[in-house]
Coordinates of C-alpha atoms in Angstrom, one line a residue:
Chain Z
X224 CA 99.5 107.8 24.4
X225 CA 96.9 110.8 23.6
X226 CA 98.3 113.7 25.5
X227 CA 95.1 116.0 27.0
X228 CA 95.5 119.8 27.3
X229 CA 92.7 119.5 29.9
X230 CA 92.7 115.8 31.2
X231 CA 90.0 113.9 32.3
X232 CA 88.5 116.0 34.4
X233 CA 84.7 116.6 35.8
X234 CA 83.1 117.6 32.3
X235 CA 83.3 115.7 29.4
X236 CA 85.8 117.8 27.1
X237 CA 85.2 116.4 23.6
X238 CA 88.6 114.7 22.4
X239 CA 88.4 116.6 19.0
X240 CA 88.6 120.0 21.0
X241 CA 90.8 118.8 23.3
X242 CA 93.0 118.2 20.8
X243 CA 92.3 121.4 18.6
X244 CA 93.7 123.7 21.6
X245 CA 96.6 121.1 22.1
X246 CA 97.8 121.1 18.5
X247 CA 97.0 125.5 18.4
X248 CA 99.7 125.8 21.6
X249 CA 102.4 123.6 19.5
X250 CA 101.5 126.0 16.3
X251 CA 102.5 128.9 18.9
X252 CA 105.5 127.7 19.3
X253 CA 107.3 126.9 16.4
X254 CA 108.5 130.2 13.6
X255 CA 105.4 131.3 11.7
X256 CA 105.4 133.1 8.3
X257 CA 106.7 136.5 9.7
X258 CA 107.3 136.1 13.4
X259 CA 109.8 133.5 15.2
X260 CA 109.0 131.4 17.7
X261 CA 109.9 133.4 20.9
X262 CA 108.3 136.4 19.4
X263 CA 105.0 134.6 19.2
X264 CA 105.1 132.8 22.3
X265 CA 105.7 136.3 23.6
X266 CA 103.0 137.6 22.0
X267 CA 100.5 135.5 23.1
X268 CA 101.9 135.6 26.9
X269 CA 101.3 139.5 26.5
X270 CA 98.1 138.8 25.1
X271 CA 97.2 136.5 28.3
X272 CA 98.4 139.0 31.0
X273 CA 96.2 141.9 29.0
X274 CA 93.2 139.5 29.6
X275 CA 94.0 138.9 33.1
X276 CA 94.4 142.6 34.2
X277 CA 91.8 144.4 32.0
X278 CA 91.4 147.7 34.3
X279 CA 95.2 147.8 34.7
X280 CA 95.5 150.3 31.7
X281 CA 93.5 152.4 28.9
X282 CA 92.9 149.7 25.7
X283 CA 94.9 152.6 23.9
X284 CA 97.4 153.4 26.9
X285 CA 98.7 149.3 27.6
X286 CA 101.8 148.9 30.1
X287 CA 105.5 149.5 28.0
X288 CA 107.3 146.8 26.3
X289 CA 108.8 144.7 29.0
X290 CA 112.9 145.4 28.5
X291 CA 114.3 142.4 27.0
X292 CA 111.0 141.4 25.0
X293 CA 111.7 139.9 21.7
X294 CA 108.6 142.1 20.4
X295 CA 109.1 145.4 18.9
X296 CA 107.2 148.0 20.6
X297 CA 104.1 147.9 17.8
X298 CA 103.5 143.9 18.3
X299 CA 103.4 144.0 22.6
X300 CA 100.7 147.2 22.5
X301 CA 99.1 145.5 19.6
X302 CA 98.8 142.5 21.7
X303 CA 97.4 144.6 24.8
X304 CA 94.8 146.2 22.8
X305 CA 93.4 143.1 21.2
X306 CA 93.3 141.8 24.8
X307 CA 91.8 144.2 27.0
X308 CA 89.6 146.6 24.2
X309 CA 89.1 144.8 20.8
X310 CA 86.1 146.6 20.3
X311 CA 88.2 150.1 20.2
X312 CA 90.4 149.5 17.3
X313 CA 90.2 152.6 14.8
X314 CA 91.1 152.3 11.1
X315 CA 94.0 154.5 12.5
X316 CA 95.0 152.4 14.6
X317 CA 95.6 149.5 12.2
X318 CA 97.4 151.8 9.4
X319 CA 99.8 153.0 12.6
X320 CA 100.7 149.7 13.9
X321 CA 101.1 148.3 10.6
X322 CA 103.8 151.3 9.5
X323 CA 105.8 150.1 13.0
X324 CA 105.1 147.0 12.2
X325 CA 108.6 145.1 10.6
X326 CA 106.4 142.8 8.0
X327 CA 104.0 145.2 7.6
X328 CA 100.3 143.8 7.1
X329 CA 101.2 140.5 6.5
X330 CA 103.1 140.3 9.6
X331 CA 100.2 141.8 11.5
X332 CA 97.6 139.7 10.1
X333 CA 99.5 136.8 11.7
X334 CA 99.4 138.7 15.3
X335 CA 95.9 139.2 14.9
X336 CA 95.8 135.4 14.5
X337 CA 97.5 134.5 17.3
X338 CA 95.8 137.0 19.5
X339 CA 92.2 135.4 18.1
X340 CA 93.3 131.6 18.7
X341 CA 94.5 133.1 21.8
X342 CA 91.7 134.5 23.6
X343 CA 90.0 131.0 22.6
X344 CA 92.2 129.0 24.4
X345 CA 92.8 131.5 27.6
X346 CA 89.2 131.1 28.3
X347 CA 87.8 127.8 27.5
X348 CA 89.1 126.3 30.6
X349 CA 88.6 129.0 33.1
X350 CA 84.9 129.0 31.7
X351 CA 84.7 125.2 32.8
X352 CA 86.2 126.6 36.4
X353 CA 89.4 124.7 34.9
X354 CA 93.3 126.2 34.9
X355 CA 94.4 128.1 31.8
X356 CA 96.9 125.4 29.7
X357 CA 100.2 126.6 29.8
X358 CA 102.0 128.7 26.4
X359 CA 104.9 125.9 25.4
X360 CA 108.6 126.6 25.6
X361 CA 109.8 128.5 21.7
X362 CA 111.2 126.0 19.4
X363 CA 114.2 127.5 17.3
X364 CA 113.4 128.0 13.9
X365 CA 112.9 131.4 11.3
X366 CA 109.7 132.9 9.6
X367 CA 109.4 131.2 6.2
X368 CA 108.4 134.9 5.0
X369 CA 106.5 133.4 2.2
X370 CA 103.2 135.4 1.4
X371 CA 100.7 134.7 -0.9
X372 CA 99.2 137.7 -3.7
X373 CA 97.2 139.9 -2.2
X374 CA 95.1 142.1 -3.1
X375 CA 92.9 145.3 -1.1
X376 CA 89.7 144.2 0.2
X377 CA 86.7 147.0 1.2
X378 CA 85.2 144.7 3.5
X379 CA 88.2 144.8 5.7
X380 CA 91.0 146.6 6.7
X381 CA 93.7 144.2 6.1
X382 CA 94.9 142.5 2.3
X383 CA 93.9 139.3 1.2
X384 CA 94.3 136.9 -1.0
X385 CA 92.0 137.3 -4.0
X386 CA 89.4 138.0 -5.1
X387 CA 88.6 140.1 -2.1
X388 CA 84.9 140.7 -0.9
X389 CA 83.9 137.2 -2.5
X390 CA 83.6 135.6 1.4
X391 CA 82.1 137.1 4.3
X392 CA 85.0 139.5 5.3
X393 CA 85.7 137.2 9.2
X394 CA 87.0 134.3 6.4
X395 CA 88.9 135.9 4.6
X396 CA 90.1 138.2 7.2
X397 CA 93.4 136.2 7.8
X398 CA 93.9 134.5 4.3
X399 CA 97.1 136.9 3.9
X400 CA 98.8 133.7 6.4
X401 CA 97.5 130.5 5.2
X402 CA 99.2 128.9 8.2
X403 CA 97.1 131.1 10.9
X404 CA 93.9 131.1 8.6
X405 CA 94.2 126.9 8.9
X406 CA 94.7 127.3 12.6
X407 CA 92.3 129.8 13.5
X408 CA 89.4 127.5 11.6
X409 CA 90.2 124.6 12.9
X410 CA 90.0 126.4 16.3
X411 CA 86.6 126.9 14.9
X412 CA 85.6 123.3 13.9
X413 CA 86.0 121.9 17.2
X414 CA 84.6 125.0 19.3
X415 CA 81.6 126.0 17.3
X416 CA 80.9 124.4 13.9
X417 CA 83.3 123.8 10.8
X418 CA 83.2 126.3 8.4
X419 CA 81.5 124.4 5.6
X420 CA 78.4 124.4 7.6
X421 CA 77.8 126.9 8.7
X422 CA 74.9 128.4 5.9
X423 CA 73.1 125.6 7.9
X424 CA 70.6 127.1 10.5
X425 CA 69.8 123.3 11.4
X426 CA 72.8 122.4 12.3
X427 CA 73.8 120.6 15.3
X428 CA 77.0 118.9 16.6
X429 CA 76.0 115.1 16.8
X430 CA 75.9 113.8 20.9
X431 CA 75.6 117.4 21.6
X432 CA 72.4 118.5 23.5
X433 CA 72.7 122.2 22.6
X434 CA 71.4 123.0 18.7
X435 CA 72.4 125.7 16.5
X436 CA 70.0 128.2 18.3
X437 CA 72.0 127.7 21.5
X438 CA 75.4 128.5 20.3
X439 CA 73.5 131.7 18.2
X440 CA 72.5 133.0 21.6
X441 CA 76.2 132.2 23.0
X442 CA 77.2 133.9 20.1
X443 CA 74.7 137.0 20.3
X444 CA 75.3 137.4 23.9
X445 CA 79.6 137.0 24.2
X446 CA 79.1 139.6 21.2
X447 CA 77.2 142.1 22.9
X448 CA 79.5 141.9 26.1
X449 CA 82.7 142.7 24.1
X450 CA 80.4 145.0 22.1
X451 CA 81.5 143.8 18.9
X452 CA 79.3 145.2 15.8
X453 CA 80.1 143.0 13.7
Chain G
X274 CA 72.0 133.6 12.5
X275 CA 70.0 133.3 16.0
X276 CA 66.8 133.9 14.2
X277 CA 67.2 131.9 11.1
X278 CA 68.3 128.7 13.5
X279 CA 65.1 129.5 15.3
X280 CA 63.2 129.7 12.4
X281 CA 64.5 126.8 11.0
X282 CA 62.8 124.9 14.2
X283 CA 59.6 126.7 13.5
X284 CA 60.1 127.9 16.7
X285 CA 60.7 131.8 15.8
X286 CA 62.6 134.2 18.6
X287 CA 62.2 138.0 19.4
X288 CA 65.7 138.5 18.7
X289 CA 66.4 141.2 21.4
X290 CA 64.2 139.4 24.1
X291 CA 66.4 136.5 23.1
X292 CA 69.9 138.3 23.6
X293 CA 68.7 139.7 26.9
X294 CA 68.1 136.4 28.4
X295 CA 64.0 136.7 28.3
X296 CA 63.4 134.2 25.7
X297 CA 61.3 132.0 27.8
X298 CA 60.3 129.9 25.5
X299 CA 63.9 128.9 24.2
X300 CA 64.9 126.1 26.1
X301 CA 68.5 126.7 28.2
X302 CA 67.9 130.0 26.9
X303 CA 68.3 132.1 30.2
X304 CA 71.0 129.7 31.6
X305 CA 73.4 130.0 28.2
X306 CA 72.9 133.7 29.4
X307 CA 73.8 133.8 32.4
X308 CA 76.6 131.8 32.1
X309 CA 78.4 134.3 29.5
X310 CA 77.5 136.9 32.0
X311 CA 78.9 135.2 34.6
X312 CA 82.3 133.9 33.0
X313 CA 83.0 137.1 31.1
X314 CA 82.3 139.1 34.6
X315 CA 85.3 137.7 36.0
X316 CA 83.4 136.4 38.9
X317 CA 84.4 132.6 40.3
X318 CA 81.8 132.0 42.4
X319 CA 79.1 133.5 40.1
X320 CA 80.4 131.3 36.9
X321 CA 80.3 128.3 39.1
X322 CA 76.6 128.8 40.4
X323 CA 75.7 129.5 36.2
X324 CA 77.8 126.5 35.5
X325 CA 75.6 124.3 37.6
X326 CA 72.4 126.2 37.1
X327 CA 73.1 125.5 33.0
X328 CA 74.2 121.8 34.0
X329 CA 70.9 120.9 35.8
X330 CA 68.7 122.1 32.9
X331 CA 70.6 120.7 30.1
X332 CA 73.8 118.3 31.6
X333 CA 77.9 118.5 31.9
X334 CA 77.9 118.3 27.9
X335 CA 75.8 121.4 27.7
X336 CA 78.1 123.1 29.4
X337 CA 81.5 122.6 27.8
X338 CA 80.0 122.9 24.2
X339 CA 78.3 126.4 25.4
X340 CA 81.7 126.9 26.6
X341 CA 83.1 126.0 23.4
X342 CA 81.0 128.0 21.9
X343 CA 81.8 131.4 23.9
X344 CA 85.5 130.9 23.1
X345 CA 85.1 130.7 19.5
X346 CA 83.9 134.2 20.1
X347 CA 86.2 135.4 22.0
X348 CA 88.1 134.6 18.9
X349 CA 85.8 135.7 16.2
X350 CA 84.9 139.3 18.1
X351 CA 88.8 139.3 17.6
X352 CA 88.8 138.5 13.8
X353 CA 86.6 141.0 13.2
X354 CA 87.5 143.8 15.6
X355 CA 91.4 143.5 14.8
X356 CA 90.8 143.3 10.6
X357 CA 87.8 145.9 10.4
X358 CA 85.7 143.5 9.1
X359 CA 82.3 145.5 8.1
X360 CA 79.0 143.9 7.9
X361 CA 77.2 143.8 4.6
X362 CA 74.8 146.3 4.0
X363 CA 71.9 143.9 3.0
X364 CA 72.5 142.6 6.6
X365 CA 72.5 145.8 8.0
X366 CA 69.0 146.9 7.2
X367 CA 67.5 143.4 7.9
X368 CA 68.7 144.5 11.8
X369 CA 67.6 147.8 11.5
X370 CA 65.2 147.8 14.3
X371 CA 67.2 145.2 16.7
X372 CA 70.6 147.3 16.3
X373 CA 68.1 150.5 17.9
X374 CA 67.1 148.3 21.0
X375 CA 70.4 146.7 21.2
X376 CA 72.2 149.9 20.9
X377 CA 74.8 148.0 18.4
X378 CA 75.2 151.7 16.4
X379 CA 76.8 153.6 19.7
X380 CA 79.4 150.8 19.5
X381 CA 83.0 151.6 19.0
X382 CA 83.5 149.0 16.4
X383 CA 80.2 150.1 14.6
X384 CA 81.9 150.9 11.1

C-alpha cells in the first residue's frame, strides 16, 4: 500500500510530489554524512518552530539552545537564522558558524540542506490550507563522514566539489554532501521542474495547467518577499 | 527566467509590472500573486480567499502546482542565502534597470 504524506484530500496532490516530501522526511531521519539522526531531526524541528514564530526573536538574536538538545550551540542558531532571516546571512556569519561548527563546512553544508528541503516541506501543506506532515521518530545509526574533494568556489561561500564556478553557484552549492545535493533536487523535480530542464523557457509540467511563466512569477514574487537577491 | 518563458510564448512581460501583480495580460498572473502574498503573510483566512480566487480562474491543479512551486523557493532562497551564492555578473547588468524599480540592490543578501 502507497503511504501519502498528504492523503487524499480536496486538491489533487500529484503522487510524484507526494512521494518526494514523504521519501525527504525518512532521509531526515536516518545518520547523514556528518550529523546523526537525532541531531537532524532536531535540527529541522528547530528550523520548523523558527518558521512558526518569526517575530519571536532578532534573525541574529534566535532563542538559546534548548538544554538537552543533541545540537551544539552553532547548528540550533544556524537553524533559527535560516528560518526566520535567510536573507541576513553575512559572509561573517558563515566563516563563524562554520569555526563552531564540529565538521566544519562540510558539516554545515548538510544543515543548510536540511534547512532548504525543510522550509519546502513546512509550507507546501499549510499553502494548500493543509496540516504540516509530522518530522519522523530518529533512526539509530552514525554519520558515514565520507566527503568528497573539494575545492574553493568564488561563486559561493561554501566548498565544492570540483571544478568550482562551472554550474550556476544554487547547483553546486550543496555538492560537498552528495546525499543532501540528491535530496534537495529531487525536492526540486517534483515541486518545480527537474534540473535537466530547466535551460527550457517552454517548459511545462505535462497535465499541469500553469506553464513555465507561471511558476517564473511564483518564483519572482516568493523571491522578492524573502528578499532574496539572488 | 520570467521574461525569457514569456518571450518564449511570444507573449513578452514588463518584468517589474509582472512581479508586482499588474501584468494584466498574463493569464493567472494577479491570482499566483496574491496567493504568495497571502500564504507567506501568515494570514488563514486571506490564503483561503487567494486559494479560491486562483482556483476559479485556473482549477484545484493550479493551485497545488503554484504551491509546489512557492515551496521550491522557500528552498532555493535558502540554497542561495545560506551558501552565498552570487549572481553572475553578465546577469547582473541584463537587470540593471529592474533591480532599480525592484529595489533588489538595498537587499541584505545583495552581494
Amino acid at each position: 500500500m502507497t503511504r501519502t504524506v498528504y492523503g487524499v484530500a480536496h486538491w489533487p496532490v500529484r503522487a510524484e510530489l507526494d512521494a518526494a516530501h514523504h521519501r525527504w522526511l525518512d532521509h531526515v531521519a536516518v545518520a547523514g554524512t556528518w550529523w546523526t539522526a537525532a541531531q537532524r531531526v532536531a535540527f529541522v524541528a528547530a528550523l520548523w518552530d523558527a518558521l512558526d514564530h518569526p517575530a519571536a526573536f532578532a534573525p541574529w538574536d534566535g532563542p538559546p539552545t534548548p538544554a538537552g538538545s543533541p545540537l551544539p550551540e552553532a547548528a540550533f542558531a544556524m537553524a533559527h537564522r535560516l528560518g526566520r532571516g535567510a536573507g541576513t546571512t553575512t559572509r561573517a556569519w558563515y566563516e563563524r558558524t562554520v569555526a563552531e561548527l564540529p565538521g566544519g563546512a562540510p558539516a554545515f553544508v548538510e544543515l543548510a540542506a536540511l534547512a532548504a528541503g525543510g522550509c519546502a516541506v513546512a509550507t507546501f501543506g499549510p499553502a494548500l490550507g493543509l496540516p504540516r506532515p509530522a518530522l519522523r521518530s530518529a533512526r539509530p545509526g552514525e554519520p558515514s563522514r565520507v566527503a568528497p574533494e573539494l575545492v574553493d568556489a568564488t561563486m559561493n561561500w561554501v566548498p565544492v566539489t570540483p571544478p568550482a564556478d562551472q554550474r550556476p553557484p544554487v547547483v553546486q552549492a550543496f555538492s560537498a554532501v552528495p546525499a543532501e545535493y540528491d535530496e534537495v533536487w529531487a525536492l526540486a523535480a517534483a515541486q518545480y521542474m527537474p534540473l535537466e530542464d530547466m535551460v527550457r523557457p517552454d517548459w511545462q509540467r505535462p497535465g499541469s495547467p500553469l506553464q513555465r511563466r507561471h511558476l517564473e512569477l511564483v518564483a519572482a514574487r516568493l523571491s522578492l518577499v524573502r528578499e532574496c537577491f539572488y | 527566467m520570467l521574461r525569457a518563458s514569456s518571450d518564449a510564448l511570444g507573449e513578452p512581460v514588463e518584468l517589474t509590472d509582472a512581479v508586482h501583480g499588474a501584468a494584466t495580460a498574463m493569464p493567472f498572473g494577479v491570482e499566483l500573486v496574491g496567493f504568495v502574498d497571502a500564504v507567506t503573510a501568515g494570514d488563514a483566512a486571506a490564503a483561503a480567499a487567494a486559494r479560491a480566487a486562483l482556483g476559479a480562474v485556473a482549477g484545484p491543479a493550479a493551485v497545488v502546482d503554484a504551491a509546489a512551486v512557492l515551496a521550491n523557493f522557500e528552498m532555493m532562497t535558502r540554497v542561495a542565502d545560506a551558501t552565498g551564492a552570487v549572481q553572475f555578473a553578465q546577469r547582473l547588468e541584463a537587470l540593471a534597470s529592474e533591480r532599480v524599480a525592484l529595489g533588489l540592490d538595498a537587499f541584505g543578501s545583495a552581494r
